[in-house]
CSV table of C-alpha atoms in Angstrom, one decimal:
chain,number,residue,atom,x,y,z
A,1,UNK,CA,0.0,0.0,0.0
A,2,UNK,CA,0.9,3.7,0.0
A,3,UNK,CA,2.1,5.2,3.3
A,4,UNK,CA,3.5,8.7,3.8
A,5,UNK,CA,4.2,9.8,7.4
A,6,UNK,CA,4.8,13.3,8.8
A,7,UNK,CA,4.5,14.6,12.3
A,8,UNK,CA,1.1,16.2,12.8
A,9,UNK,CA,2.3,19.3,14.6
A,10,UNK,CA,5.5,21.1,15.4
A,11,UNK,CA,6.3,24.3,17.3
A,12,UNK,CA,9.5,26.4,16.9
A,13,UNK,CA,10.8,29.8,17.9
A,14,UNK,CA,11.2,32.8,15.6
A,15,UNK,CA,14.8,32.9,14.3
A,16,UNK,CA,15.4,29.2,15.0
A,17,UNK,CA,15.9,26.3,12.6
A,18,UNK,CA,13.3,23.5,12.3
A,19,UNK,CA,13.4,20.2,10.4
A,20,UNK,CA,10.2,18.5,9.2
A,21,UNK,CA,10.6,14.8,8.4
A,22,UNK,CA,8.7,12.7,5.9
A,23,UNK,CA,9.0,9.0,5.5
A,24,UNK,CA,7.3,7.1,2.7
A,25,UNK,CA,6.6,3.6,1.5
A,26,UNK,CA,5.0,3.7,-2.0
A,27,UNK,CA,4.6,1.4,-4.9
A,28,UNK,CA,6.2,3.9,-7.3
A,29,UNK,CA,8.5,6.9,-6.9
A,30,UNK,CA,9.4,9.6,-9.4
A,31,UNK,CA,10.4,12.3,-6.9
A,32,UNK,CA,9.2,14.1,-3.8
A,33,UNK,CA,7.5,17.5,-3.5
A,34,UNK,CA,7.2,19.8,-0.5
A,35,UNK,CA,4.3,22.3,-0.5
A,36,UNK,CA,3.4,25.1,2.0
A,37,UNK,CA,-0.2,25.8,2.8
A,38,UNK,CA,-1.4,28.7,4.9
A,39,UNK,CA,-4.8,28.4,6.5
A,40,UNK,CA,-7.5,29.1,4.0
A,41,UNK,CA,-5.1,29.3,1.0
A,42,UNK,CA,-3.8,27.2,-1.8
A,43,UNK,CA,-0.8,24.9,-1.3
A,44,UNK,CA,2.3,26.5,-2.9
A,45,UNK,CA,5.3,24.7,-4.3
A,46,UNK,CA,8.5,24.8,-2.1
A,47,UNK,CA,10.8,22.2,-3.5
A,48,UNK,CA,11.2,19.0,-5.6
A,49,UNK,CA,13.8,16.3,-5.0
A,50,UNK,CA,14.3,13.4,-7.5
A,51,UNK,CA,18.0,12.5,-6.7
A,52,UNK,CA,19.5,11.9,-3.3
A,53,UNK,CA,21.0,14.8,-1.5
A,54,UNK,CA,20.2,18.3,-0.4
A,55,UNK,CA,18.6,21.0,-2.4
A,56,UNK,CA,19.0,24.5,-1.0
A,57,UNK,CA,16.7,27.4,-1.9
A,58,UNK,CA,17.2,30.5,0.3
A,59,UNK,CA,16.0,29.8,3.8
A,60,UNK,CA,14.5,26.5,2.8
A,61,UNK,CA,16.3,23.3,2.0
A,62,UNK,CA,15.0,19.8,1.2
A,63,UNK,CA,16.8,16.5,1.5
A,64,UNK,CA,16.1,13.1,0.0
A,65,UNK,CA,17.4,9.6,0.6
A,66,UNK,CA,15.6,7.2,-1.7
A,67,UNK,CA,17.2,4.1,-0.2
A,68,UNK,CA,15.8,5.0,3.2
A,69,UNK,CA,12.4,6.3,1.9
A,70,UNK,CA,13.1,9.6,3.8
A,71,UNK,CA,13.0,13.3,3.2
A,72,UNK,CA,13.1,16.4,5.3
A,73,UNK,CA,12.4,20.1,4.9
A,74,UNK,CA,14.7,22.4,6.7
A,75,UNK,CA,13.6,25.9,7.5
A,76,UNK,CA,16.2,28.4,8.8
A,77,UNK,CA,15.9,31.8,10.4
A,78,UNK,CA,12.2,31.2,11.1
A,79,UNK,CA,9.8,34.0,10.7
A,80,UNK,CA,6.2,34.3,12.0
A,81,UNK,CA,4.9,34.1,8.4
A,82,UNK,CA,6.4,30.5,8.2
A,83,UNK,CA,3.5,29.4,10.4
A,84,UNK,CA,1.6,27.1,8.0
A,85,UNK,CA,1.0,23.5,7.1
A,86,UNK,CA,3.8,21.7,5.2
A,87,UNK,CA,2.8,18.9,2.9
A,88,UNK,CA,5.1,16.1,1.7
A,89,UNK,CA,4.0,14.5,-1.6
A,90,UNK,CA,5.4,11.5,-3.5
A,91,UNK,CA,5.3,11.8,-7.3
A,92,UNK,CA,4.1,8.7,-9.1
A,93,UNK,CA,4.4,9.6,-12.7
A,94,UNK,CA,2.7,12.9,-12.2
A,95,UNK,CA,0.2,11.6,-9.7
A,96,UNK,CA,0.9,13.0,-6.3
A,97,UNK,CA,0.3,11.0,-3.1
A,98,UNK,CA,0.2,13.4,-0.1
A,99,UNK,CA,1.1,13.0,3.6
A,100,UNK,CA,-1.4,14.5,6.1
A,101,UNK,CA,0.8,17.6,6.5
A,102,UNK,CA,2.7,19.1,9.4
A,103,UNK,CA,1.2,22.1,11.1
A,104,UNK,CA,4.1,24.4,12.1
A,105,UNK,CA,3.6,27.1,14.7
A,106,UNK,CA,6.3,29.7,15.0
A,107,UNK,CA,6.3,31.5,18.4
A,108,UNK,CA,7.9,34.9,19.2
B,1,UNK,CA,-6.7,36.8,-13.5
B,2,UNK,CA,-3.6,34.8,-13.0
B,3,UNK,CA,-2.8,31.3,-11.8
B,4,UNK,CA,-5.6,29.0,-10.9
B,5,UNK,CA,-9.0,30.4,-9.8
B,6,UNK,CA,-11.9,28.6,-8.3
B,7,UNK,CA,-15.5,29.6,-7.7
B,8,UNK,CA,-17.4,29.7,-5.5
B,9,UNK,CA,-15.0,30.0,-2.6
B,10,UNK,CA,-17.7,28.8,-0.1
B,11,UNK,CA,-20.7,26.7,-0.7
B,12,UNK,CA,-23.4,25.4,1.6
B,13,UNK,CA,-25.8,22.8,0.1
B,14,UNK,CA,-28.5,20.4,1.2
B,15,UNK,CA,-28.3,16.7,0.5
B,16,UNK,CA,-30.8,16.9,-2.3
B,17,UNK,CA,-29.3,19.9,-4.1
B,18,UNK,CA,-27.3,19.9,-7.3
B,19,UNK,CA,-24.4,22.4,-7.6
B,20,UNK,CA,-21.2,22.8,-9.6
B,21,UNK,CA,-17.7,23.8,-8.7
B,22,UNK,CA,-15.7,25.7,-11.3
B,23,UNK,CA,-11.9,25.9,-11.8
B,24,UNK,CA,-10.0,27.9,-14.4
B,25,UNK,CA,-6.3,28.0,-15.0
B,26,UNK,CA,-4.5,30.8,-16.8
B,27,UNK,CA,-1.1,29.1,-17.0
B,28,UNK,CA,-1.3,27.4,-20.4
B,29,UNK,CA,-1.2,24.0,-18.7
B,30,UNK,CA,-2.8,20.9,-20.2
B,31,UNK,CA,-3.5,18.7,-17.2
B,32,UNK,CA,-6.0,19.5,-14.4
B,33,UNK,CA,-6.8,17.8,-11.1
B,34,UNK,CA,-9.5,17.7,-8.4
B,35,UNK,CA,-8.5,17.0,-4.8
B,36,UNK,CA,-10.4,16.6,-1.6
B,37,UNK,CA,-8.9,18.0,1.6
B,38,UNK,CA,-10.7,16.9,4.8
B,39,UNK,CA,-9.6,18.0,8.3
B,40,UNK,CA,-6.7,16.0,9.7
B,41,UNK,CA,-6.5,13.9,6.5
B,42,UNK,CA,-4.1,13.9,3.5
B,43,UNK,CA,-5.1,15.6,0.3
B,44,UNK,CA,-6.9,12.9,-1.7
B,45,UNK,CA,-6.7,12.9,-5.5
B,46,UNK,CA,-10.1,12.5,-7.0
B,47,UNK,CA,-9.8,13.0,-10.8
B,48,UNK,CA,-7.1,13.8,-13.3
B,49,UNK,CA,-7.6,15.2,-16.8
B,50,UNK,CA,-4.8,15.2,-19.3
B,51,UNK,CA,-5.3,16.8,-22.7
B,52,UNK,CA,-9.0,17.0,-21.8
B,53,UNK,CA,-9.3,13.3,-21.3
B,54,UNK,CA,-10.0,11.7,-17.9
B,55,UNK,CA,-7.0,9.6,-17.1
B,56,UNK,CA,-7.6,8.9,-13.4
B,57,UNK,CA,-10.7,8.3,-11.4
B,58,UNK,CA,-9.7,7.4,-7.8
B,59,UNK,CA,-12.8,5.3,-6.9
B,60,UNK,CA,-14.8,8.4,-6.3
B,61,UNK,CA,-18.6,8.0,-5.7
B,62,UNK,CA,-20.8,8.8,-8.7
B,63,UNK,CA,-22.4,11.7,-6.9
B,64,UNK,CA,-19.2,13.6,-8.0
B,65,UNK,CA,-19.1,14.1,-11.7
B,66,UNK,CA,-16.2,15.9,-13.4
B,67,UNK,CA,-16.2,17.7,-16.7
B,68,UNK,CA,-13.3,19.2,-18.6
B,69,UNK,CA,-14.6,21.1,-21.7
B,70,UNK,CA,-11.2,22.5,-22.6
B,71,UNK,CA,-7.7,22.6,-21.2
B,72,UNK,CA,-8.4,25.8,-19.2
B,73,UNK,CA,-11.6,24.8,-17.5
B,74,UNK,CA,-12.6,22.1,-15.1
B,75,UNK,CA,-15.9,21.5,-13.3
B,76,UNK,CA,-17.1,19.2,-10.5
B,77,UNK,CA,-20.8,18.6,-10.6
B,78,UNK,CA,-22.3,17.6,-7.2
B,79,UNK,CA,-25.5,15.7,-6.7
B,80,UNK,CA,-27.2,14.2,-3.6
B,81,UNK,CA,-24.1,14.6,-1.5
B,82,UNK,CA,-23.6,13.3,2.1
B,83,UNK,CA,-22.5,15.3,5.2
B,84,UNK,CA,-19.2,13.4,5.1
B,85,UNK,CA,-18.5,15.1,1.7
B,86,UNK,CA,-18.0,18.4,3.5
B,87,UNK,CA,-14.4,19.4,2.8
B,88,UNK,CA,-12.2,21.8,0.9
B,89,UNK,CA,-12.1,20.9,-2.8
B,90,UNK,CA,-8.9,22.0,-4.5
B,91,UNK,CA,-8.2,22.2,-8.2
B,92,UNK,CA,-4.7,22.1,-9.6
B,93,UNK,CA,-3.0,22.2,-13.0
B,94,UNK,CA,0.3,21.2,-14.5
B,95,UNK,CA,2.0,20.4,-17.7
B,96,UNK,CA,1.2,16.9,-18.9
B,97,UNK,CA,4.0,14.7,-19.9
B,98,UNK,CA,6.5,16.2,-17.5
B,99,UNK,CA,6.1,14.4,-14.2
B,100,UNK,CA,8.7,16.7,-12.5
B,101,UNK,CA,6.6,19.7,-13.2
B,102,UNK,CA,4.9,21.0,-10.0
B,103,UNK,CA,1.2,21.3,-9.7
B,104,UNK,CA,-0.3,24.8,-9.2
B,105,UNK,CA,-3.2,24.8,-6.9
B,106,UNK,CA,-6.3,27.0,-6.7
B,107,UNK,CA,-7.5,28.5,-3.3
B,108,UNK,CA,-10.2,25.8,-3.1
B,109,UNK,CA,-14.0,25.7,-2.5
B,110,UNK,CA,-15.0,25.2,1.1
B,111,UNK,CA,-18.1,22.9,0.8
B,112,UNK,CA,-20.5,22.2,3.7
B,113,UNK,CA,-23.3,19.7,3.2
B,114,UNK,CA,-26.2,20.0,5.6
């Protein structure tokens, strides 16, 4: 079956670093997406990993290990506006299988 | 208008009503998707249209009926829904044939079935 796991909730402090983990067991794999979704808004694209390793994009980085079925999203220099839900999604030939999302709260 | 738009943003309907959700994309994409997002549950893919043909139907009940008249528009027709169908319905679009291309989402329609 398809299984994608993320922590349900996380809390971090403004200015700190937070790592959101995602583990997956799926029947097919063509890459992994991370999306950010603020309450009441559309999910927006953050990153895409198809090969093992770290992809850095400003304050956000995403890591993938295909052999371990594992990814993480790293957010540095946290800001209050980073409070949102972060969705991990496995790409199966264009079809996305989503985890339940991690609700991140950034506190002052 | 830019990106992916959805109307209405909020909808309350009775179980015997018929209504339609509309999605429009202004990105020149040729694949469109319907997702259901319920509280505390993962986004669930419902339907996929690629080049205006339905290529995925994820065991969705027949009370949900999609329609894709052209590559820019997607509809979800609703009929005799159940209270458990209350959720956020998200539309997305992407470029068919390039599985690495991200999907762009609309803001969703918040549906409440009474």
